[in-house]
mmCIF file of C-alpha atoms in Angstrom:
data_model
loop_
_atom_site.group_PDB
_atom_site.id
_atom_site.type_symbol
_atom_site.label_atom_id
_atom_site.label_comp_id
_atom_site.label_asym_id
_atom_site.label_seq_id
_atom_site.Cartn_x
_atom_site.Cartn_y
_atom_site.Cartn_z
ATOM 1 C CA UNK X 1 31.884 40.787 -5.828
ATOM 2 C CA UNK X 2 28.257 40.618 -4.750
ATOM 3 C CA UNK X 3 26.328 37.448 -3.934
ATOM 4 C CA UNK X 4 24.207 37.796 -7.050
ATOM 5 C CA UNK X 5 27.302 37.977 -9.264
ATOM 6 C CA UNK X 6 28.817 34.889 -7.641
ATOM 7 C CA UNK X 7 25.524 33.066 -8.072
ATOM 8 C CA UNK X 8 25.339 33.929 -11.748
ATOM 9 C CA UNK X 9 28.931 32.746 -12.306
ATOM 10 C CA UNK X 10 28.181 29.533 -10.486
ATOM 11 C CA UNK X 11 24.995 28.936 -12.423
ATOM 12 C CA UNK X 12 26.638 29.697 -15.795
ATOM 13 C CA UNK X 13 30.326 28.994 -16.214
ATOM 14 C CA UNK X 14 30.581 26.929 -13.027
ATOM 15 C CA UNK X 15 27.907 24.459 -14.116
ATOM 16 C CA UNK X 16 29.492 24.042 -17.551
ATOM 17 C CA UNK X 17 32.893 23.463 -15.986
ATOM 18 C CA UNK X 18 31.415 20.910 -13.586
ATOM 19 C CA UNK X 19 29.625 19.131 -16.418
ATOM 20 C CA UNK X 20 32.833 19.034 -18.516
ATOM 21 C CA UNK X 21 34.778 17.663 -15.534
ATOM 22 C CA UNK X 22 32.203 14.894 -15.096
ATOM 23 C CA UNK X 23 32.289 14.097 -18.817
ATOM 24 C CA UNK X 24 36.109 14.030 -18.818
ATOM 25 C CA UNK X 25 36.233 11.694 -15.855
ATOM 26 C CA UNK X 26 34.110 9.044 -17.583
ATOM 27 C CA UNK X 27 36.527 8.432 -20.466
ATOM 28 C CA UNK X 28 40.273 8.376 -21.274
ATOM 29 C CA UNK X 29 40.330 12.060 -22.080
ATOM 30 C CA UNK X 30 44.073 12.676 -22.190
ATOM 31 C CA UNK X 31 44.749 9.500 -24.090
ATOM 32 C CA UNK X 32 42.304 10.543 -26.787
ATOM 33 C CA UNK X 33 43.737 14.055 -26.809
ATOM 34 C CA UNK X 34 47.307 12.893 -27.402
ATOM 35 C CA UNK X 35 46.217 10.358 -30.028
ATOM 36 C CA UNK X 36 44.283 13.030 -31.878
ATOM 37 C CA UNK X 37 47.240 15.427 -31.752
ATOM 38 C CA UNK X 38 49.542 12.666 -33.045
ATOM 39 C CA UNK X 39 47.644 12.439 -36.306
ATOM 40 C CA UNK X 40 48.078 16.121 -37.151
ATOM 41 C CA UNK X 41 51.878 16.226 -37.730
ATOM 42 C CA UNK X 42 51.838 12.829 -39.398
ATOM 43 C CA UNK X 43 49.312 14.152 -41.951
ATOM 44 C CA UNK X 44 50.849 17.615 -42.277
ATOM 45 C CA UNK X 45 54.619 17.231 -42.477
ATOM 46 C CA UNK X 46 54.933 14.846 -45.485
ATOM 47 C CA UNK X 47 53.036 17.276 -47.710
ATOM 48 C CA UNK X 48 55.099 20.383 -46.886
ATOM 49 C CA UNK X 49 58.266 21.816 -48.383
ATOM 50 C CA UNK X 50 61.238 23.057 -46.432
ATOM 51 C CA UNK X 51 63.064 26.056 -47.950
ATOM 52 C CA UNK X 52 66.721 26.688 -47.100
ATOM 53 C CA UNK X 53 67.779 29.831 -48.973
ATOM 54 C CA UNK X 54 67.348 28.968 -52.641
ATOM 55 C CA UNK X 55 67.109 25.264 -51.895
ATOM 56 C CA UNK X 56 63.671 23.703 -51.619
ATOM 57 C CA UNK X 57 63.339 20.349 -49.944
ATOM 58 C CA UNK X 58 60.166 18.362 -50.417
ATOM 59 C CA UNK X 59 59.160 16.452 -47.303
ATOM 60 C CA UNK X 60 56.761 14.112 -49.105
ATOM 61 C CA UNK X 61 57.844 10.539 -49.724
ATOM 62 C CA UNK X 62 56.672 7.809 -52.059
ATOM 63 C CA UNK X 63 54.319 6.681 -49.312
ATOM 64 C CA UNK X 64 52.684 10.063 -48.846
ATOM 65 C CA UNK X 65 49.229 8.561 -49.129
ATOM 66 C CA UNK X 66 50.135 6.151 -46.328
ATOM 67 C CA UNK X 67 51.024 9.079 -44.067
ATOM 68 C CA UNK X 68 47.658 10.661 -44.794
ATOM 69 C CA UNK X 69 45.839 7.443 -43.951
ATOM 70 C CA UNK X 70 47.758 6.936 -40.731
ATOM 71 C CA UNK X 71 47.093 10.520 -39.638
ATOM 72 C CA UNK X 72 43.356 10.282 -40.330
ATOM 73 C CA UNK X 73 43.131 6.941 -38.495
ATOM 74 C CA UNK X 74 44.886 8.379 -35.454
ATOM 75 C CA UNK X 75 42.432 11.301 -35.344
ATOM 76 C CA UNK X 76 39.516 8.861 -35.606
ATOM 77 C CA UNK X 77 40.951 6.700 -32.839
ATOM 78 C CA UNK X 78 41.347 9.707 -30.584
ATOM 79 C CA UNK X 79 37.697 10.649 -31.112
ATOM 80 C CA UNK X 80 36.715 7.010 -30.495
ATOM 81 C CA UNK X 81 38.384 7.120 -27.054
ATOM 82 C CA UNK X 82 36.265 10.189 -26.261
ATOM 83 C CA UNK X 83 32.869 9.150 -27.539
ATOM 84 C CA UNK X 84 33.158 5.332 -27.350
ATOM 85 C CA UNK X 85 35.100 4.713 -24.111
ATOM 86 C CA UNK X 86 34.079 1.033 -24.104
ATOM 87 C CA UNK X 87 36.326 0.586 -27.158
ATOM 88 C CA UNK X 88 39.318 2.225 -25.518
ATOM 89 C CA UNK X 89 41.446 -0.942 -25.456
ATOM 90 C CA UNK X 90 41.091 -1.579 -29.181
ATOM 91 C CA UNK X 91 41.621 2.088 -30.001
ATOM 92 C CA UNK X 92 44.712 2.306 -27.790
ATOM 93 C CA UNK X 93 46.355 -0.791 -29.296
ATOM 94 C CA UNK X 94 45.561 0.403 -32.836
ATOM 95 C CA UNK X 95 47.067 3.830 -32.049
ATOM 96 C CA UNK X 96 50.289 2.200 -30.783
ATOM 97 C CA UNK X 97 50.596 0.024 -33.918
ATOM 98 C CA UNK X 98 49.939 2.971 -36.263
ATOM 99 C CA UNK X 99 52.515 5.050 -34.410
ATOM 100 C CA UNK X 100 55.102 2.327 -34.931
ATOM 101 C CA UNK X 101 54.222 2.113 -38.652
ATOM 102 C CA UNK X 102 54.640 5.845 -38.980
ATOM 103 C CA UNK X 103 58.353 5.474 -38.185
ATOM 104 C CA UNK X 104 58.838 3.898 -41.622
ATOM 105 C CA UNK X 105 56.108 5.526 -43.615
ATOM 106 C CA UNK X 106 55.946 9.134 -42.389
ATOM 107 C CA UNK X 107 59.442 10.648 -42.067
ATOM 108 C CA UNK X 108 60.370 8.827 -38.863
ATOM 109 C CA UNK X 109 56.943 9.375 -37.333
ATOM 110 C CA UNK X 110 56.858 13.069 -38.312
ATOM 111 C CA UNK X 111 60.296 13.577 -36.779
ATOM 112 C CA UNK X 112 59.299 11.523 -33.712
ATOM 113 C CA UNK X 113 56.628 14.080 -32.740
ATOM 114 C CA UNK X 114 53.626 12.141 -33.964
ATOM 115 C CA UNK X 115 55.249 8.838 -33.000
ATOM 116 C CA UNK X 116 55.695 9.802 -29.327
ATOM 117 C CA UNK X 117 52.271 11.425 -29.058
ATOM 118 C CA UNK X 118 50.538 8.396 -30.520
ATOM 119 C CA UNK X 119 52.536 5.949 -28.402
ATOM 120 C CA UNK X 120 51.772 7.760 -25.130
ATOM 121 C CA UNK X 121 48.121 8.379 -26.083
ATOM 122 C CA UNK X 122 47.524 4.748 -26.993
ATOM 123 C CA UNK X 123 49.130 3.575 -23.757
ATOM 124 C CA UNK X 124 46.914 5.918 -21.729
ATOM 125 C CA UNK X 125 43.847 4.669 -23.550
ATOM 126 C CA UNK X 126 44.675 1.011 -22.845
ATOM 127 C CA UNK X 127 45.535 1.574 -19.192
ATOM 128 C CA UNK X 128 42.556 3.773 -18.326
ATOM 129 C CA UNK X 129 39.795 2.205 -16.159
ATOM 130 C CA UNK X 130 36.517 3.742 -15.014
ATOM 131 C CA UNK X 131 36.211 4.690 -11.356
ATOM 132 C CA UNK X 132 33.548 3.544 -8.923
ATOM 133 C CA UNK X 133 30.333 5.516 -8.375
ATOM 134 C CA UNK X 134 30.698 8.492 -6.071
ATOM 135 C CA UNK X 135 27.571 7.599 -4.086
ATOM 136 C CA UNK X 136 28.930 4.151 -3.201
ATOM 137 C CA UNK X 137 32.194 5.652 -1.914
ATOM 138 C CA UNK X 138 30.214 8.148 0.155
ATOM 139 C CA UNK X 139 28.139 5.365 1.697
ATOM 140 C CA UNK X 140 31.295 3.476 2.691
ATOM 141 C CA UNK X 141 32.711 6.581 4.344
ATOM 142 C CA UNK X 142 29.408 7.252 6.173
ATOM 143 C CA UNK X 143 29.277 3.643 7.387
ATOM 144 C CA UNK X 144 32.794 3.814 8.788
ATOM 145 C CA UNK X 145 31.943 7.081 10.562
ATOM 146 C CA UNK X 146 28.802 5.584 12.105
ATOM 147 C CA UNK X 147 30.756 2.565 13.363
ATOM 148 C CA UNK X 148 33.381 4.733 14.944
ATOM 149 C CA UNK X 149 30.757 6.955 16.547
ATOM 150 C CA UNK X 150 28.877 3.937 17.982
ATOM 151 C CA UNK X 151 32.094 2.549 19.488
ATOM 152 C CA UNK X 152 32.857 5.926 21.095
ATOM 153 C CA UNK X 153 29.288 6.149 22.503
ATOM 154 C CA UNK X 154 29.499 2.666 23.913
ATOM 155 C CA UNK X 155 32.809 3.492 25.639
ATOM 156 C CA UNK X 156 31.382 6.686 27.127
ATOM 157 C CA UNK X 157 28.313 4.809 28.379
ATOM 158 C CA UNK X 158 30.494 2.224 30.099
ATOM 159 C CA UNK X 159 32.588 4.875 31.812
ATOM 160 C CA UNK X 160 29.421 6.696 32.917
ATOM 161 C CA UNK X 161 28.004 3.427 34.350
ATOM 162 C CA UNK X 162 31.147 2.833 36.425
ATOM 163 C CA UNK X 163 30.979 6.392 37.786
ATOM 164 C CA UNK X 164 27.264 5.966 38.690
ATOM 165 C CA UNK X 165 27.933 2.732 40.565
ATOM 166 C CA UNK X 166 30.729 4.374 42.476
ATOM 167 C CA UNK X 167 28.426 7.291 43.412
ATOM 168 C CA UNK X 168 25.591 4.951 44.529
ATOM 169 C CA UNK X 169 27.764 2.678 46.696
ATOM 170 C CA UNK X 170 30.663 4.551 48.333
ATOM 171 C CA UNK X 171 31.680 1.389 50.162
ATOM 172 C CA UNK X 172 32.572 -0.316 46.883
ATOM 173 C CA UNK X 173 34.615 2.676 45.830
ATOM 174 C CA UNK X 174 36.424 2.690 49.210
ATOM 175 C CA UNK X 175 37.049 -1.060 48.912
ATOM 176 C CA UNK X 176 38.436 -0.558 45.450
ATOM 177 C CA UNK X 177 40.693 2.199 46.711
ATOM 178 C CA UNK X 178 41.997 -0.034 49.477
ATOM 179 C CA UNK X 179 42.521 -2.929 47.132
ATOM 180 C CA UNK X 180 44.498 -0.665 44.840
ATOM 181 C CA UNK X 181 46.901 0.452 47.617
ATOM 182 C CA UNK X 182 50.485 -0.599 46.959
ATOM 183 C CA UNK X 183 52.023 -3.442 48.977
ATOM 184 C CA UNK X 184 54.157 -2.568 52.003
ATOM 185 C CA UNK X 185 52.172 0.576 52.872
ATOM 186 C CA UNK X 186 49.716 0.183 55.797
ATOM 187 C CA UNK X 187 46.266 1.626 55.692
ATOM 188 C CA UNK X 188 46.621 4.417 58.227
ATOM 189 C CA UNK X 189 42.882 5.172 58.295
ATOM 190 C CA UNK X 190 41.957 1.792 59.816
ATOM 191 C CA UNK X 191 45.207 0.842 61.572
ATOM 192 C CA UNK X 192 44.901 -0.156 65.193
ATOM 193 C CA UNK X 193 46.007 2.144 67.966
ATOM 194 C CA UNK X 194 49.756 2.252 68.354
ATOM 195 C CA UNK X 195 51.561 3.225 71.481
ATOM 196 C CA UNK X 196 53.027 6.685 71.529
ATOM 197 C CA UNK X 197 56.650 7.391 71.110
ATOM 198 C CA UNK X 198 56.889 9.380 74.331
ATOM 199 C CA UNK X 199 59.631 8.776 76.832
ATOM 200 C CA UNK X 200 57.337 7.393 79.627
ATOM 201 C CA UNK X 201 54.843 5.633 77.463
ATOM 202 C CA UNK X 202 51.999 7.287 79.330
ATOM 203 C CA UNK X 203 50.190 8.592 76.241
ATOM 204 C CA UNK X 204 49.071 6.739 73.189
ATOM 205 C CA UNK X 205 46.679 7.294 70.350
ATOM 206 C CA UNK X 206 43.222 5.905 69.770
ATOM 207 C CA UNK X 207 41.894 4.556 66.485
ATOM 208 C CA UNK X 208 41.032 8.073 65.316
ATOM 209 C CA UNK X 209 44.528 9.429 65.878
ATOM 210 C CA UNK X 210 43.664 11.442 69.001
ATOM 211 C CA UNK X 211 46.036 11.380 72.026
ATOM 212 C CA UNK X 212 44.588 9.934 75.165
ATOM 213 C CA UNK X 213 45.921 9.654 78.611
ATOM 214 C CA UNK X 214 47.249 6.326 79.840
#
């Protein structure tokens, strides 16, 4: 696939998909979808006939008009969640109540299909909450990164300062080395001259470790 083809796909289908994703994230999309789908079987099933061989069973009840009203209201509530997300709490509660009523009015909630879809869709609509702006989250992440980077820079500067002081004044570094020597171990570099271990004691060592004649 060439670069021009990828660019055309990105500019066409990719932009539409990105716009749809942004639109879907700003509203209880799945709650509205399930609520809308719940109204279809509630409207449809009570007005159909079931044929078993030569036996025809009518699914409609005495409250067939009630099933039609409940189905239409569920479809409207699903669209309300999509296009009026600020009314999602009212639409979700109304969808839950209508789903409960459909258990009695519409053949046990269209054989529990419409009842379960409306119940779950209404619950999703009530529980949905809008997210924070993306730019604000990005600013918080950038601020945390800057703080961490400043702390790391300050630590590096402190270590560099210690190394520079040690290079400028070797005496301080040597003093620090001596101070850090463990207890019980003499400093052999500055230890006084000790007599030799020879049999006659005629030779000993000077301060620099050289043998000298007695």
